């Protein structure tokens, strides 16, 4: 496995793969890898001849006062894990390599960037869309994978690729969870043991809501009310939002049927955690947001 830090070297490598007729799969990450990231690696690996994973904590998607500086990093461990997965290249550039002086171009995916996390992290998705577009241009990937853990991000990237005619197929992978249901996240390591226990309240509330809403008859308003109550009763310190939205357009909806997304952002202590669940007929694969190469 190669570790590449330069944009030009990355491009050269990708072009060689393409010259040989190969397909390149790509998983962008901010590192501090866990099974959620590795599940995406496995998802693309089976479809391509070479897999690239990027490790880059992207400063422009953090707002002042957010956790950019203290975001967990462990490059040598990440490299080891990716080597074991059979990845061909780790692309790990410096901030200066990605944002040289004078950098001034940004991508905004209007509308989709505004609700949910966008309301509380203005500029966040502009930073995400911009870095992903840059990485796509540098890696020249054919297929890229994103996790539904970051559901809004996945919808935004899919929209950007479609709107800007980027020649990349986006595949989406399910949220990988710890044994007790907590969605895996690099930020889980901010939780102390007592907070980690209380964090179970998040998946528990989402699962309870999913079951309650299965027949589609409960109103989105009522469901939001219930979920807020359950979260606060079971140890969440603060709710940033609980929302029931259209699973693709992310706007608020009047009825849960046939499908809806229930998304939450909460604080356990000072750690902000997000999670979501798709509500709809059980057993059916959601037509909108699973692996949809035809989108
Ligand atoms: P991050 O390193 O947090 O930027 O995440 C990189 C990619 O991994 C994104 O596409 C995330 O949605 C995805 N990801 C993060 N956590 C999980 C998880 N628990 N399950 C599935 N995918 C995840």
mmCIF file of C-alpha atoms and ligand atoms in Angstrom:
data_model
loop_
_atom_site.group_PDB
_atom_site.id
_atom_site.type_symbol
_atom_site.label_atom_id
_atom_site.label_comp_id
_atom_site.label_asym_id
_atom_site.label_seq_id
_atom_site.Cartn_x
_atom_site.Cartn_y
_atom_site.Cartn_z
ATOM 1 C CA UNK A 1 0.000 0.000 0.000
ATOM 2 C CA UNK A 2 1.199 3.474 -0.904
ATOM 3 C CA UNK A 3 0.777 6.617 1.168
ATOM 4 C CA UNK A 4 0.525 9.642 -1.105
ATOM 5 C CA UNK A 5 0.638 13.211 0.206
ATOM 6 C CA UNK A 6 0.882 15.272 -2.953
ATOM 7 C CA UNK A 7 -1.921 16.192 -5.340
ATOM 8 C CA UNK A 8 0.226 15.646 -8.427
ATOM 9 C CA UNK A 9 1.470 12.258 -7.306
ATOM 10 C CA UNK A 10 -2.090 11.164 -6.551
ATOM 11 C CA UNK A 11 -3.218 12.217 -10.029
ATOM 12 C CA UNK A 12 -0.324 10.422 -11.686
ATOM 13 C CA UNK A 13 -1.151 7.220 -9.852
ATOM 14 C CA UNK A 14 -4.841 7.381 -10.780
ATOM 15 C CA UNK A 15 -4.099 8.114 -14.411
ATOM 16 C CA UNK A 16 -1.878 5.062 -14.582
ATOM 17 C CA UNK A 17 -4.696 2.876 -13.223
ATOM 18 C CA UNK A 18 -7.029 4.290 -15.853
ATOM 19 C CA UNK A 19 -4.435 3.785 -18.591
ATOM 20 C CA UNK A 20 -4.418 0.133 -17.611
ATOM 21 C CA UNK A 21 -8.205 0.045 -17.948
ATOM 22 C CA UNK A 22 -8.812 -0.175 -14.190
ATOM 23 C CA UNK A 23 -11.627 1.355 -12.138
ATOM 24 C CA UNK A 24 -10.861 3.394 -9.031
ATOM 25 C CA UNK A 25 -12.986 3.245 -5.893
ATOM 26 C CA UNK A 26 -12.716 5.999 -3.296
ATOM 27 C CA UNK A 27 -13.707 6.501 0.350
ATOM 28 C CA UNK A 28 -13.128 10.026 1.688
ATOM 29 C CA UNK A 29 -12.674 10.152 5.475
ATOM 30 C CA UNK A 30 -11.338 12.380 8.213
ATOM 31 C CA UNK A 31 -9.412 9.434 9.654
ATOM 32 C CA UNK A 32 -9.506 7.895 13.128
ATOM 33 C CA UNK A 33 -11.059 4.959 11.379
ATOM 34 C CA UNK A 34 -13.638 2.548 12.728
ATOM 35 C CA UNK A 35 -15.791 -0.245 11.313
ATOM 36 C CA UNK A 36 -18.155 2.316 9.734
ATOM 37 C CA UNK A 37 -15.344 3.574 7.500
ATOM 38 C CA UNK A 38 -14.063 0.069 6.813
ATOM 39 C CA UNK A 39 -17.542 -1.094 5.770
ATOM 40 C CA UNK A 40 -17.438 1.573 3.035
ATOM 41 C CA UNK A 41 -14.017 0.357 1.925
ATOM 42 C CA UNK A 42 -15.459 -3.152 1.552
ATOM 43 C CA UNK A 43 -18.462 -1.770 -0.295
ATOM 44 C CA UNK A 44 -16.362 -0.145 -3.036
ATOM 45 C CA UNK A 45 -13.579 -2.707 -3.116
ATOM 46 C CA UNK A 46 -15.744 -5.401 -4.609
ATOM 47 C CA UNK A 47 -16.664 -3.144 -7.543
ATOM 48 C CA UNK A 48 -13.244 -1.807 -8.597
ATOM 49 C CA UNK A 49 -9.671 -2.772 -9.352
ATOM 50 C CA UNK A 50 -8.036 -0.258 -6.989
ATOM 51 C CA UNK A 51 -9.238 1.482 -3.838
ATOM 52 C CA UNK A 52 -8.119 4.862 -2.497
ATOM 53 C CA UNK A 53 -8.980 6.144 0.987
ATOM 54 C CA UNK A 54 -8.294 9.745 1.955
ATOM 55 C CA UNK A 55 -7.432 10.864 5.470
ATOM 56 C CA UNK A 56 -7.961 14.593 5.764
ATOM 57 C CA UNK A 57 -9.466 16.633 8.579
ATOM 58 C CA UNK A 58 -10.957 19.389 6.477
ATOM 59 C CA UNK A 59 -10.634 22.740 8.247
ATOM 60 C CA UNK A 60 -13.205 24.575 6.124
ATOM 61 C CA UNK A 61 -16.076 22.381 7.292
ATOM 62 C CA UNK A 62 -15.502 23.331 10.942
ATOM 63 C CA UNK A 63 -16.767 26.599 12.348
ATOM 64 C CA UNK A 64 -14.724 28.650 14.800
ATOM 65 C CA UNK A 65 -15.195 27.076 18.224
ATOM 66 C CA UNK A 66 -15.896 23.606 16.818
ATOM 67 C CA UNK A 67 -13.523 20.679 17.329
ATOM 68 C CA UNK A 68 -11.112 21.028 14.365
ATOM 69 C CA UNK A 69 -7.984 21.198 16.527
ATOM 70 C CA UNK A 70 -8.952 18.452 18.901
ATOM 71 C CA UNK A 71 -10.544 16.149 16.293
ATOM 72 C CA UNK A 72 -8.960 12.720 16.968
ATOM 73 C CA UNK A 73 -6.093 11.762 14.683
ATOM 74 C CA UNK A 74 -4.010 8.586 14.484
ATOM 75 C CA UNK A 75 -2.542 8.247 11.037
ATOM 76 C CA UNK A 76 -0.282 5.274 11.695
ATOM 77 C CA UNK A 77 -3.149 3.214 13.089
ATOM 78 C CA UNK A 78 -5.378 4.213 10.152
ATOM 79 C CA UNK A 79 -2.689 3.212 7.666
ATOM 80 C CA UNK A 80 -2.337 -0.169 9.354
ATOM 81 C CA UNK A 81 -6.082 -0.806 9.237
ATOM 82 C CA UNK A 82 -6.312 0.163 5.574
ATOM 83 C CA UNK A 83 -3.348 -1.992 4.669
ATOM 84 C CA UNK A 84 -5.156 -4.963 6.218
ATOM 85 C CA UNK A 85 -8.247 -4.160 4.143
ATOM 86 C CA UNK A 86 -6.216 -4.392 0.952
ATOM 87 C CA UNK A 87 -6.465 -0.709 0.038
ATOM 88 C CA UNK A 88 -3.940 0.371 -2.637
ATOM 89 C CA UNK A 89 -3.483 4.026 -1.737
ATOM 90 C CA UNK A 90 -3.966 6.217 1.309
ATOM 91 C CA UNK A 91 -4.171 9.845 0.224
ATOM 92 C CA UNK A 92 -3.193 11.955 3.212
ATOM 93 C CA UNK A 93 -2.432 15.526 2.157
ATOM 94 C CA UNK A 94 -1.554 18.474 4.389
ATOM 95 C CA UNK A 95 -3.907 21.434 4.794
ATOM 96 C CA UNK A 96 -1.455 23.517 2.743
ATOM 97 C CA UNK A 97 -1.533 21.013 -0.098
ATOM 98 C CA UNK A 98 -5.330 21.182 -0.287
ATOM 99 C CA UNK A 99 -5.763 24.902 0.439
ATOM 100 C CA UNK A 100 -2.749 26.775 -0.888
ATOM 101 C CA UNK A 101 -2.667 30.507 -0.432
ATOM 102 C CA UNK A 102 -5.245 32.284 -2.520
ATOM 103 C CA UNK A 103 -7.762 29.456 -2.417
ATOM 104 C CA UNK A 104 -11.179 31.017 -3.029
ATOM 105 C CA UNK A 105 -13.604 28.661 -4.768
ATOM 106 C CA UNK A 106 -16.477 26.975 -2.928
ATOM 107 C CA UNK A 107 -19.374 24.713 -3.824
ATOM 108 C CA UNK A 108 -22.817 25.184 -2.341
ATOM 109 C CA UNK A 109 -25.620 22.694 -2.764
ATOM 110 C CA UNK A 110 -28.506 25.049 -2.125
ATOM 111 C CA UNK A 111 -31.615 23.913 -0.269
ATOM 112 C CA UNK A 112 -30.266 20.542 0.836
ATOM 113 C CA UNK A 113 -27.547 22.319 2.820
ATOM 114 C CA UNK A 114 -29.986 24.435 4.835
ATOM 115 C CA UNK A 115 -32.121 22.199 7.120
ATOM 116 C CA UNK A 116 -31.082 19.779 9.906
ATOM 117 C CA UNK A 117 -27.351 20.146 10.663
ATOM 118 C CA UNK A 118 -27.107 23.037 8.190
ATOM 119 C CA UNK A 119 -29.224 25.226 10.472
ATOM 120 C CA UNK A 120 -26.781 24.815 13.335
ATOM 121 C CA UNK A 121 -23.526 24.545 11.425
ATOM 122 C CA UNK A 122 -23.753 27.277 8.778
ATOM 123 C CA UNK A 123 -21.078 26.791 6.145
ATOM 124 C CA UNK A 124 -20.450 23.180 7.149
ATOM 125 C CA UNK A 125 -21.859 21.569 4.024
ATOM 126 C CA UNK A 126 -20.224 24.154 1.792
ATOM 127 C CA UNK A 127 -16.928 22.971 3.273
ATOM 128 C CA UNK A 128 -17.901 19.335 2.784
ATOM 129 C CA UNK A 129 -19.065 19.755 -0.819
ATOM 130 C CA UNK A 130 -15.937 21.740 -1.681
ATOM 131 C CA UNK A 131 -13.465 19.214 -0.281
ATOM 132 C CA UNK A 132 -15.313 16.255 -1.799
ATOM 133 C CA UNK A 133 -15.349 17.937 -5.213
ATOM 134 C CA UNK A 134 -11.624 18.648 -4.896
ATOM 135 C CA UNK A 135 -10.895 15.074 -3.855
ATOM 136 C CA UNK A 136 -12.949 13.698 -6.737
ATOM 137 C CA UNK A 137 -10.933 15.851 -9.140
ATOM 138 C CA UNK A 138 -7.636 14.742 -7.642
ATOM 139 C CA UNK A 139 -8.367 11.028 -7.212
ATOM 140 C CA UNK A 140 -10.335 10.820 -10.464
ATOM 141 C CA UNK A 141 -12.383 8.061 -8.899
ATOM 142 C CA UNK A 142 -15.062 6.142 -10.737
ATOM 143 C CA UNK A 143 -17.007 5.092 -7.643
ATOM 144 C CA UNK A 144 -17.129 6.720 -4.207
ATOM 145 C CA UNK A 145 -18.818 5.519 -1.028
ATOM 146 C CA UNK A 146 -20.525 7.520 1.711
ATOM 147 C CA UNK A 147 -22.246 6.428 4.907
ATOM 148 C CA UNK A 148 -25.891 6.989 5.745
ATOM 149 C CA UNK A 149 -24.766 7.862 9.267
ATOM 150 C CA UNK A 150 -24.182 11.305 7.752
ATOM 151 C CA UNK A 151 -27.427 11.190 5.842
ATOM 152 C CA UNK A 152 -27.694 14.853 4.881
ATOM 153 C CA UNK A 153 -24.098 14.820 3.671
ATOM 154 C CA UNK A 154 -24.830 11.763 1.514
ATOM 155 C CA UNK A 155 -27.840 13.471 -0.111
ATOM 156 C CA UNK A 156 -25.812 16.627 -0.711
ATOM 157 C CA UNK A 157 -22.948 14.766 -2.372
ATOM 158 C CA UNK A 158 -25.341 12.793 -4.536
ATOM 159 C CA UNK A 159 -27.030 16.037 -5.629
ATOM 160 C CA UNK A 160 -23.696 17.748 -6.331
ATOM 161 C CA UNK A 161 -22.487 14.867 -8.495
ATOM 162 C CA UNK A 162 -25.701 14.897 -10.480
ATOM 163 C CA UNK A 163 -25.895 18.682 -10.850
ATOM 164 C CA UNK A 164 -22.258 19.138 -11.852
ATOM 165 C CA UNK A 165 -22.179 16.047 -14.095
ATOM 166 C CA UNK A 166 -19.307 14.544 -12.167
ATOM 167 C CA UNK A 167 -18.358 11.171 -13.656
ATOM 168 C CA UNK A 168 -18.556 9.379 -10.306
ATOM 169 C CA UNK A 169 -21.020 6.750 -9.137
ATOM 170 C CA UNK A 170 -22.034 7.289 -5.519
ATOM 171 C CA UNK A 171 -22.777 4.265 -3.362
ATOM 172 C CA UNK A 172 -24.285 4.628 0.095
ATOM 173 C CA UNK A 173 -23.640 2.249 2.963
ATOM 174 C CA UNK A 174 -25.792 1.616 6.045
ATOM 175 C CA UNK A 175 -24.908 3.001 9.460
ATOM 176 C CA UNK A 176 -22.623 0.650 11.357
ATOM 177 C CA UNK A 177 -23.382 0.528 15.076
ATOM 178 C CA UNK A 178 -21.759 -0.587 18.308
ATOM 179 C CA UNK A 179 -23.276 -3.618 20.021
ATOM 180 C CA UNK A 180 -25.630 -1.458 22.066
ATOM 181 C CA UNK A 181 -26.808 0.428 18.998
ATOM 182 C CA UNK A 182 -24.756 3.623 19.228
ATOM 183 C CA UNK A 183 -23.741 4.689 15.724
ATOM 184 C CA UNK A 184 -19.978 4.407 15.318
ATOM 185 C CA UNK A 185 -18.297 7.786 15.121
ATOM 186 C CA UNK A 186 -14.781 9.080 15.597
ATOM 187 C CA UNK A 187 -16.327 11.554 18.036
ATOM 188 C CA UNK A 188 -17.604 8.784 20.347
ATOM 189 C CA UNK A 189 -14.196 8.785 21.905
ATOM 190 C CA UNK A 190 -14.919 12.201 23.437
ATOM 191 C CA UNK A 191 -17.458 10.462 25.721
ATOM 192 C CA UNK A 192 -16.407 9.451 29.230
ATOM 193 C CA UNK A 193 -17.668 6.024 30.418
ATOM 194 C CA UNK A 194 -20.723 7.490 32.096
ATOM 195 C CA UNK A 195 -21.631 9.533 29.025
ATOM 196 C CA UNK A 196 -20.994 6.566 26.776
ATOM 197 C CA UNK A 197 -23.629 4.608 28.701
ATOM 198 C CA UNK A 198 -26.137 7.436 28.408
ATOM 199 C CA UNK A 199 -25.496 7.685 24.652
ATOM 200 C CA UNK A 200 -27.478 4.460 24.211
ATOM 201 C CA UNK A 201 -30.554 6.641 24.613
ATOM 202 C CA UNK A 202 -30.102 7.874 21.037
ATOM 203 C CA UNK A 203 -30.445 4.604 19.088
ATOM 204 C CA UNK A 204 -33.031 3.386 21.571
ATOM 205 C CA UNK A 205 -35.254 6.405 20.938
ATOM 206 C CA UNK A 206 -34.830 6.102 17.180
ATOM 207 C CA UNK A 207 -35.702 2.415 17.160
ATOM 208 C CA UNK A 208 -38.698 3.002 19.388
ATOM 209 C CA UNK A 209 -39.855 5.748 17.040
ATOM 210 C CA UNK A 210 -39.369 3.602 13.968
ATOM 211 C CA UNK A 211 -41.592 0.912 15.447
ATOM 212 C CA UNK A 212 -44.201 3.400 16.608
ATOM 213 C CA UNK A 213 -44.383 4.953 13.143
ATOM 214 C CA UNK A 214 -44.376 1.726 11.133
ATOM 215 C CA UNK A 215 -47.969 1.950 10.016
ATOM 216 C CA UNK A 216 -47.478 5.578 8.948
ATOM 217 C CA UNK A 217 -50.459 6.896 10.891
ATOM 218 C CA UNK A 218 -48.656 9.004 13.499
ATOM 219 C CA UNK A 219 -48.114 12.624 12.478
ATOM 220 C CA UNK A 220 -44.545 13.921 12.102
ATOM 221 C CA UNK A 221 -45.272 16.507 14.823
ATOM 222 C CA UNK A 222 -46.415 13.909 17.290
ATOM 223 C CA UNK A 223 -43.446 11.689 16.517
ATOM 224 C CA UNK A 224 -40.991 14.545 17.051
ATOM 225 C CA UNK A 225 -42.655 15.303 20.385
ATOM 226 C CA UNK A 226 -42.370 11.676 21.488
ATOM 227 C CA UNK A 227 -38.739 11.353 20.470
ATOM 228 C CA UNK A 228 -37.790 14.562 22.278
ATOM 229 C CA UNK A 229 -39.455 13.255 25.432
ATOM 230 C CA UNK A 230 -37.763 9.865 25.263
ATOM 231 C CA UNK A 231 -34.350 11.399 24.634
ATOM 232 C CA UNK A 232 -34.597 13.819 27.544
ATOM 233 C CA UNK A 233 -36.016 11.189 29.898
ATOM 234 C CA UNK A 234 -33.231 8.736 29.140
ATOM 235 C CA UNK A 235 -30.120 10.786 29.660
ATOM 236 C CA UNK A 236 -29.529 13.109 26.734
ATOM 237 C CA UNK A 237 -28.374 16.476 28.075
ATOM 238 C CA UNK A 238 -29.522 18.740 25.287
ATOM 239 C CA UNK A 239 -31.380 18.377 22.023
ATOM 240 C CA UNK A 240 -30.194 20.412 19.067
ATOM 241 C CA UNK A 241 -32.892 19.109 16.743
ATOM 242 C CA UNK A 242 -35.282 16.246 16.227
ATOM 243 C CA UNK A 243 -36.788 16.337 12.750
ATOM 244 C CA UNK A 244 -38.952 14.204 10.512
ATOM 245 C CA UNK A 245 -38.258 15.050 6.877
ATOM 246 C CA UNK A 246 -38.637 13.867 3.314
ATOM 247 C CA UNK A 247 -35.953 11.189 2.847
ATOM 248 C CA UNK A 248 -34.531 12.713 -0.299
ATOM 249 C CA UNK A 249 -35.380 16.417 -0.303
ATOM 250 C CA UNK A 250 -35.018 16.805 3.466
ATOM 251 C CA UNK A 251 -37.879 19.296 3.795
ATOM 252 C CA UNK A 252 -40.508 18.906 6.508
ATOM 253 C CA UNK A 253 -43.476 16.735 5.619
ATOM 254 C CA UNK A 254 -47.112 16.481 6.641
ATOM 255 C CA UNK A 255 -47.288 12.696 6.610
ATOM 256 C CA UNK A 256 -44.794 9.967 7.341
ATOM 257 C CA UNK A 257 -46.138 7.647 4.686
ATOM 258 C CA UNK A 258 -44.640 6.032 2.667
ATOM 259 C CA UNK A 259 -41.127 6.973 3.807
ATOM 260 C CA UNK A 260 -39.618 9.545 6.125
ATOM 261 C CA UNK A 261 -36.283 10.244 7.695
ATOM 262 C CA UNK A 262 -36.109 10.809 11.433
ATOM 263 C CA UNK A 263 -32.881 12.658 12.205
ATOM 264 C CA UNK A 264 -31.510 13.918 15.503
ATOM 265 C CA UNK A 265 -28.581 15.921 16.819
ATOM 266 C CA UNK A 266 -28.055 15.898 20.576
ATOM 267 C CA UNK A 267 -25.470 16.659 23.190
ATOM 268 C CA UNK A 268 -24.242 14.121 25.703
ATOM 269 C CA UNK A 269 -22.152 16.276 28.010
ATOM 270 C CA UNK A 270 -20.323 18.581 25.605
ATOM 271 C CA UNK A 271 -20.212 16.023 22.773
ATOM 272 C CA UNK A 272 -22.527 16.570 19.837
ATOM 273 C CA UNK A 273 -23.768 13.335 18.267
ATOM 274 C CA UNK A 274 -26.000 12.788 15.244
ATOM 275 C CA UNK A 275 -28.028 9.778 14.200
ATOM 276 C CA UNK A 276 -30.984 8.962 11.990
ATOM 277 C CA UNK A 277 -33.358 6.225 11.013
ATOM 278 C CA UNK A 278 -35.440 5.675 7.950
ATOM 279 C CA UNK A 279 -39.098 5.119 8.664
ATOM 280 C CA UNK A 280 -41.092 3.043 6.231
ATOM 281 C CA UNK A 281 -42.523 -0.381 5.476
ATOM 282 C CA UNK A 282 -40.388 -2.966 7.207
ATOM 283 C CA UNK A 283 -38.462 -5.458 5.141
ATOM 284 C CA UNK A 284 -38.577 -3.350 2.012
ATOM 285 C CA UNK A 285 -35.411 -1.786 0.769
ATOM 286 C CA UNK A 286 -35.879 1.934 0.641
ATOM 287 C CA UNK A 287 -36.007 2.829 -3.038
ATOM 288 C CA UNK A 288 -34.570 6.274 -2.488
ATOM 289 C CA UNK A 289 -31.465 5.994 -0.491
ATOM 290 C CA UNK A 290 -29.799 2.666 -0.600
ATOM 291 C CA UNK A 291 -27.215 1.673 -3.125
ATOM 292 C CA UNK A 292 -28.623 3.350 -6.169
ATOM 293 C CA UNK A 293 -26.297 3.457 -9.059
ATOM 294 C CA UNK A 294 -29.085 4.700 -11.321
ATOM 295 C CA UNK A 295 -29.756 7.879 -9.385
HETATM 296 P P1 LIG B 1 -15.843 10.928 8.559
HETATM 297 O O1 LIG B 1 -14.489 10.371 8.752
HETATM 298 O O2 LIG B 1 -16.631 11.099 9.808
HETATM 299 O O3 LIG B 1 -15.838 12.159 7.672
HETATM 300 O O4 LIG B 1 -16.643 9.833 7.729
HETATM 301 C C1 LIG B 1 -16.178 9.353 6.502
HETATM 302 C C2 LIG B 1 -17.241 8.509 5.853
HETATM 303 O O5 LIG B 1 -17.586 7.430 6.712
HETATM 304 C C3 LIG B 1 -18.550 9.278 5.607
HETATM 305 O O6 LIG B 1 -19.111 8.867 4.365
HETATM 306 C C4 LIG B 1 -19.400 8.857 6.764
HETATM 307 O O7 LIG B 1 -20.780 8.935 6.504
HETATM 308 C C5 LIG B 1 -18.974 7.420 6.931
HETATM 309 N N1 LIG B 1 -19.285 6.933 8.269
HETATM 310 C C6 LIG B 1 -18.940 7.486 9.457
HETATM 311 N N2 LIG B 1 -19.453 6.776 10.479
HETATM 312 C C7 LIG B 1 -20.151 5.756 9.922
HETATM 313 C C8 LIG B 1 -20.914 4.681 10.452
HETATM 314 N N3 LIG B 1 -21.078 4.504 11.763
HETATM 315 N N4 LIG B 1 -21.488 3.820 9.584
HETATM 316 C C9 LIG B 1 -21.340 3.993 8.248
HETATM 317 N N5 LIG B 1 -20.624 4.974 7.696
HETATM 318 C C10 LIG B 1 -20.048 5.854 8.514
#
